[in-house]
Amino acid sequence: MVRVRFAPSPTGHLHIGGARTAIFNWLFARGKKGKFILRIEDTDRSRSTEEYIEEILDSMRWLGLDWDEGPYRQTDRLSIYTMEAERLIKEGKAYYCWCSPEELEEIKEEMRKKCGIPKYDGRCRNRCAPKSGVKPVVRFKVDNEGYTVFKDIIRGEIVYPNNQLDDFIIVRSDGIPTYNFVVVVDDALMGITHVIRGEDHINNTPKQIQLYKALGYPIPQFAHVPMILGPDRKKLSKRHGAVSVRAYREEGILPEALFNFLVRLGWSYGDREIFNKEELIELFRLEDVGKSPAVYNYEKLLWLNHYYIKNTDIDRLSDLYAEFLVKEGILKEEELPPKEYIRDVVIVFKERARTVKEMVEHSLFLYKEVESYDESGVEKFFNPDKISYLESVLDELERIDELTPEKIEELFNNVIKRHNIKLKDIAQTVRLAITGRTVSPGLVEIILLTGKEKLVKRIKKAIDFIKSRGV
Ligand code: GLU
């Protein structure tokens, strides 16, 4: 039975790199009908917060990453780690170290000169006497001989010279155990069969393997997932823009788009780009995760999101759009138009929008006065000879009680005939008058959504504006 875990440290938002690790674990577990366990690694008490824990869980739920066990919290398990550390001490596999910070500095300097690595020299292995005024740490007796060899599912065989290692600390002087120790105890006691995590932990693996052996635990399989790089090929960070799952959510990226995007950062299946979760569960294999780092491409995420926006259920998208209207401060909850209207707006605007936020931006003119007109549009479509055309539009509008696609078509036909012009001589002018922009969905659609009353006002306003320019 496959058992995998995702083990975030709640010292920040859920980063997309972390989310991708969670996704790979989840897909692997689901594909193998195994278990996906969530463990919060909160032993760094000064940097871990409840808010981050909540947010990580929330981001995971949003991405649809359900877990079968947990969330376990390491701070609830401290007594287990203490017990295991004591066991190692009793068995002579770990020892108290009384070296003071000054002494450690000296040792490291000495070792740097001697072997090029500033490591601990193991002197407390044989020192039994406590030193007054120093709270001891517990160090693990590392085997410095030979090599640690393991087969990484993604990276193949890894050979690590053990002389690189020193007797590392497993319990700090404040009694809190360190990452390398607790991760091994937890992974072993939780029956983890495959450790799938970021490549930044590859150098920890030899230490952990020695701990597994010393503790008498079976060693799991490892799969280290390559880093995500920014477009400049440096490690992805805030410099490159949004990196937290939350930030993408706030942009109006759909969870299935982010999921699909993240899976493809490092994993591929031919040159196919679009996959739903069921397909991924079926197709995902750790062996198909590439060895080289994946390069992040925001445009591609937008492209995927656009695809999912166009293809998602209209009611769901309408709810999301309404939520964004409120969140972005465009309307208050109680000012939201009826559901039917929102639905019609969404049907029209989803075709061009790459994010839900863009949908809101593009449709802003439906809720807000047009404060300004696109400058190049004004030059091209607001010249004085348009005034009489717009006045004809107003005349025609007066004769219409209720706007329908047919009536709108008839209206334009009449205006065109009256002035002996073409539709293109008036369409952009009306679009600019209604939206303030030169690009929008179809004119008929936006006229219907704007409604007669607002339409009249906007056209009058445009006429006044053109007159005031006095060109
Ligand atoms: N808490 C560690 C991290 O967030 C987990 C590492 C691991 O998966 O072993 O990087």
Coordinates of C-alpha atoms in Angstrom, one line a residue, residues 143-412:
D143 CA 29.2 7.0 9.8
N144 CA 31.9 8.9 7.9
E145 CA 33.2 5.9 6.0
G146 CA 32.3 5.0 2.4
Y147 CA 29.3 6.3 0.5
T148 CA 25.6 6.5 0.9
V149 CA 24.0 5.2 -2.3
F150 CA 20.3 5.5 -3.0
K151 CA 18.1 5.2 -6.1
D152 CA 16.0 8.3 -6.7
I153 CA 13.0 7.6 -8.8
I154 CA 13.4 10.8 -10.7
R155 CA 17.2 11.3 -10.7
G156 CA 18.5 7.8 -10.7
E157 CA 21.3 6.5 -8.6
I158 CA 22.8 9.0 -6.2
V159 CA 26.2 8.4 -4.6
Y160 CA 27.1 10.6 -1.7
P161 CA 30.5 10.5 0.1
N162 CA 29.9 10.1 3.8
N163 CA 33.0 12.1 4.7
Q164 CA 31.1 15.2 3.7
L165 CA 28.8 14.6 6.7
D166 CA 29.4 15.6 10.3
D167 CA 27.7 14.6 13.6
F168 CA 24.7 16.8 13.0
I169 CA 22.4 18.1 15.7
I170 CA 19.1 16.1 16.1
V171 CA 17.9 17.9 19.3
R172 CA 18.6 21.6 19.9
S173 CA 19.6 22.9 23.3
D174 CA 16.0 24.1 23.9
G175 CA 14.9 20.5 23.5
I176 CA 13.3 21.0 20.1
P177 CA 14.3 18.3 17.6
T178 CA 15.6 19.3 14.2
Y179 CA 14.1 18.8 10.7
N180 CA 16.3 15.9 9.6
F181 CA 15.5 13.9 12.7
V182 CA 11.8 14.5 13.0
V183 CA 11.2 13.9 9.3
V184 CA 12.7 10.5 9.6
V185 CA 10.8 9.6 12.8
D186 CA 7.6 10.8 11.3
D187 CA 8.0 9.3 7.9
A188 CA 8.9 5.9 9.5
L189 CA 6.1 5.9 12.1
M190 CA 3.6 7.1 9.6
G191 CA 4.5 4.3 7.3
I192 CA 5.6 6.5 4.4
T193 CA 6.6 4.4 1.4
H194 CA 7.7 7.2 -1.0
V195 CA 9.2 10.5 -0.1
I196 CA 8.4 12.9 -2.9
R197 CA 9.7 16.4 -2.3
G198 CA 11.7 19.3 -3.7
E199 CA 15.2 18.8 -4.9
D200 CA 16.5 21.2 -2.3
H201 CA 16.3 18.3 0.2
I202 CA 18.5 16.0 -1.8
N203 CA 21.5 16.8 0.4
N204 CA 19.5 15.9 3.5
T205 CA 18.7 12.5 2.2
P206 CA 22.1 10.8 3.1
K207 CA 21.8 12.1 6.7
Q208 CA 18.2 10.8 6.8
I209 CA 19.2 7.4 5.4
Q210 CA 21.8 7.1 8.2
L211 CA 19.1 7.9 10.7
Y212 CA 16.7 5.3 9.3
K213 CA 19.4 2.7 9.7
A214 CA 20.3 3.8 13.2
L215 CA 16.7 3.8 14.3
G216 CA 16.1 0.4 12.7
Y217 CA 13.4 1.7 10.4
P218 CA 12.8 0.6 6.8
I219 CA 14.1 3.1 4.3
P220 CA 11.4 4.6 1.9
Q221 CA 11.9 5.3 -1.7
F222 CA 12.8 8.8 -2.7
A223 CA 11.8 11.1 -5.6
H224 CA 13.3 14.6 -5.7
V225 CA 11.4 16.9 -7.9
P226 CA 13.4 19.6 -9.8
M227 CA 13.1 23.2 -8.9
I228 CA 10.9 25.7 -10.6
L229 CA 13.0 28.5 -12.2
G230 CA 11.8 31.9 -13.1
P231 CA 12.0 33.2 -16.8
D232 CA 15.6 34.4 -16.0
R233 CA 16.5 30.8 -15.1
K234 CA 17.1 31.7 -11.4
K235 CA 15.2 30.1 -8.6
L236 CA 11.6 31.3 -8.7
S237 CA 10.9 33.9 -6.1
K238 CA 8.8 37.0 -5.4
R239 CA 11.0 39.0 -7.8
H240 CA 9.3 37.1 -10.6
G241 CA 5.8 38.1 -9.5
A242 CA 3.1 36.1 -7.6
V243 CA 4.4 32.9 -6.1
S244 CA 1.8 31.9 -3.6
V245 CA -1.3 29.9 -4.4
R246 CA -3.3 32.6 -2.7
A247 CA -2.1 35.3 -5.0
Y248 CA -3.2 33.3 -8.1
R249 CA -6.5 32.8 -6.5
E250 CA -6.9 36.5 -6.0
E251 CA -6.0 37.1 -9.6
G252 CA -8.9 35.0 -10.7
I253 CA -7.0 32.0 -11.8
L254 CA -9.2 28.9 -11.6
P255 CA -7.9 26.1 -9.4
E256 CA -8.1 23.5 -12.2
A257 CA -6.0 25.8 -14.4
L258 CA -3.3 26.3 -11.7
F259 CA -3.4 22.5 -11.1
N260 CA -2.9 21.7 -14.7
F261 CA -0.2 24.4 -15.0
L262 CA 1.8 23.1 -12.0
V263 CA 1.6 19.5 -13.1
R264 CA 3.1 20.4 -16.4
L265 CA 6.0 22.2 -14.7
G266 CA 8.3 19.2 -14.7
W267 CA 6.0 16.4 -15.8
S268 CA 4.9 15.8 -19.4
Y269 CA 2.9 13.4 -21.5
G270 CA 3.9 13.9 -25.1
D271 CA 3.2 17.5 -26.0
R272 CA -0.3 17.5 -24.6
E273 CA -1.1 20.5 -22.4
I274 CA -4.6 20.1 -21.1
F275 CA -5.6 17.4 -18.6
N276 CA -8.3 17.1 -16.1
K277 CA -7.7 15.5 -12.7
E278 CA -9.1 12.1 -13.6
E279 CA -6.8 11.9 -16.6
L280 CA -3.8 13.0 -14.5
I281 CA -4.5 10.4 -11.9
E282 CA -4.5 7.8 -14.7
L283 CA -1.5 9.1 -16.6
F284 CA 0.9 10.5 -13.9
R285 CA 4.0 8.6 -13.3
L286 CA 7.0 9.7 -11.2
E287 CA 9.3 8.3 -13.8
D288 CA 8.0 10.8 -16.3
V289 CA 9.0 13.8 -14.1
G290 CA 12.0 15.4 -15.8
K291 CA 15.4 15.8 -14.2
S292 CA 16.0 19.3 -15.3
P293 CA 14.4 22.3 -13.7
A294 CA 11.1 23.6 -15.1
V295 CA 10.8 27.1 -16.3
Y296 CA 7.9 29.1 -15.2
N297 CA 5.8 30.8 -17.8
Y298 CA 3.0 33.1 -16.7
E299 CA 1.7 33.6 -20.2
K300 CA 1.1 29.8 -20.4
L301 CA -0.8 29.9 -17.2
L302 CA -3.0 32.7 -18.6
W303 CA -3.6 30.7 -21.7
L304 CA -4.6 27.6 -19.7
N305 CA -6.8 29.8 -17.5
H306 CA -8.5 31.3 -20.5
Y307 CA -9.2 27.8 -21.7
Y308 CA -10.8 26.7 -18.4
I309 CA -12.8 30.0 -18.1
K310 CA -14.3 29.4 -21.5
N311 CA -15.1 25.8 -20.7
T312 CA -16.3 25.9 -17.1
D313 CA -19.9 25.7 -15.9
I314 CA -21.6 29.1 -16.3
D315 CA -23.2 29.1 -12.9
R316 CA -19.9 28.5 -11.2
L317 CA -18.2 31.2 -13.2
S318 CA -21.1 33.6 -12.5
D319 CA -20.8 33.1 -8.7
L320 CA -17.1 33.6 -8.9
Y321 CA -17.5 36.7 -11.0
A322 CA -20.0 38.1 -8.6
E323 CA -17.7 37.4 -5.7
F324 CA -14.9 39.3 -7.5
L325 CA -17.2 42.3 -8.2
V326 CA -17.7 42.6 -4.5
K327 CA -14.1 41.8 -3.5
E328 CA -12.7 44.3 -6.0
G329 CA -14.9 46.9 -4.5
I330 CA -17.0 47.5 -7.7
L331 CA -20.3 46.7 -6.1
K332 CA -21.5 46.0 -2.6
E333 CA -23.1 42.6 -2.0
E334 CA -26.6 44.2 -1.9
E335 CA -25.9 46.1 -5.1
L336 CA -25.3 43.0 -7.2
P337 CA -27.6 42.6 -10.2
P338 CA -30.0 39.7 -10.5
K339 CA -28.4 36.3 -11.1
E340 CA -29.8 36.1 -14.6
Y341 CA -28.1 39.3 -15.6
I342 CA -24.8 38.2 -14.1
R343 CA -25.1 35.1 -16.1
D344 CA -25.6 37.0 -19.3
V345 CA -22.6 39.2 -18.6
V346 CA -20.5 36.2 -17.9
I347 CA -21.5 34.4 -21.1
V348 CA -20.4 37.5 -23.1
F349 CA -17.2 38.3 -21.3
K350 CA -15.7 34.9 -20.7
E351 CA -14.8 34.6 -24.3
R352 CA -11.9 37.1 -24.1
A353 CA -10.9 37.1 -20.4
R354 CA -7.8 35.3 -19.2
T355 CA -8.6 35.7 -15.6
V356 CA -11.8 36.4 -13.6
K357 CA -10.3 39.7 -12.6
E358 CA -9.9 40.6 -16.3
M359 CA -13.6 39.7 -16.8
V360 CA -14.4 42.3 -14.1
E361 CA -12.1 44.9 -15.6
H362 CA -13.5 44.4 -19.1
S363 CA -17.1 44.7 -17.9
L364 CA -16.6 47.6 -15.5
F365 CA -18.5 50.0 -17.7
L366 CA -21.7 48.1 -17.0
Y367 CA -21.5 49.3 -13.3
K368 CA -19.4 52.4 -13.4
E369 CA -19.7 55.7 -15.4
V370 CA -17.3 55.9 -18.2
E371 CA -14.8 58.4 -16.8
S372 CA -12.4 58.7 -19.8
Y373 CA -12.1 57.5 -23.3
D374 CA -9.3 55.6 -24.8
E375 CA -7.1 58.3 -26.4
S376 CA -6.3 56.6 -29.7
G377 CA -10.0 55.8 -29.9
V378 CA -10.9 59.4 -29.5
E379 CA -8.6 60.4 -32.3
K380 CA -10.0 57.8 -34.7
F381 CA -13.7 57.6 -33.7
F382 CA -14.8 60.8 -32.0
N383 CA -14.3 63.3 -34.8
P384 CA -17.1 66.0 -35.2
D385 CA -18.8 64.3 -38.1
K386 CA -19.8 61.5 -35.8
I387 CA -22.1 63.9 -33.8
S388 CA -24.9 63.7 -36.3
Y389 CA -24.6 59.9 -36.5
L390 CA -24.8 59.6 -32.7
E391 CA -27.8 62.0 -32.7
S392 CA -29.5 59.7 -35.2
V393 CA -28.8 56.7 -32.9
L394 CA -30.6 58.7 -30.1
D395 CA -33.5 59.4 -32.4
E396 CA -33.8 55.8 -33.2
L397 CA -33.6 54.8 -29.6
E398 CA -36.5 56.9 -28.7
R399 CA -38.7 54.8 -30.9
I400 CA -37.7 51.6 -29.2
D401 CA -39.3 50.4 -26.0
E402 CA -37.4 47.2 -25.4
L403 CA -34.0 46.4 -26.8
T404 CA -33.7 43.2 -28.7
P405 CA -31.0 42.0 -31.1
E406 CA -33.4 42.5 -34.0
K407 CA -34.3 46.0 -32.9
I408 CA -30.6 46.9 -32.5
E409 CA -29.8 45.7 -35.9
E410 CA -32.7 47.6 -37.4
L411 CA -31.6 50.7 -35.5
F412 CA -28.1 50.6 -37.1

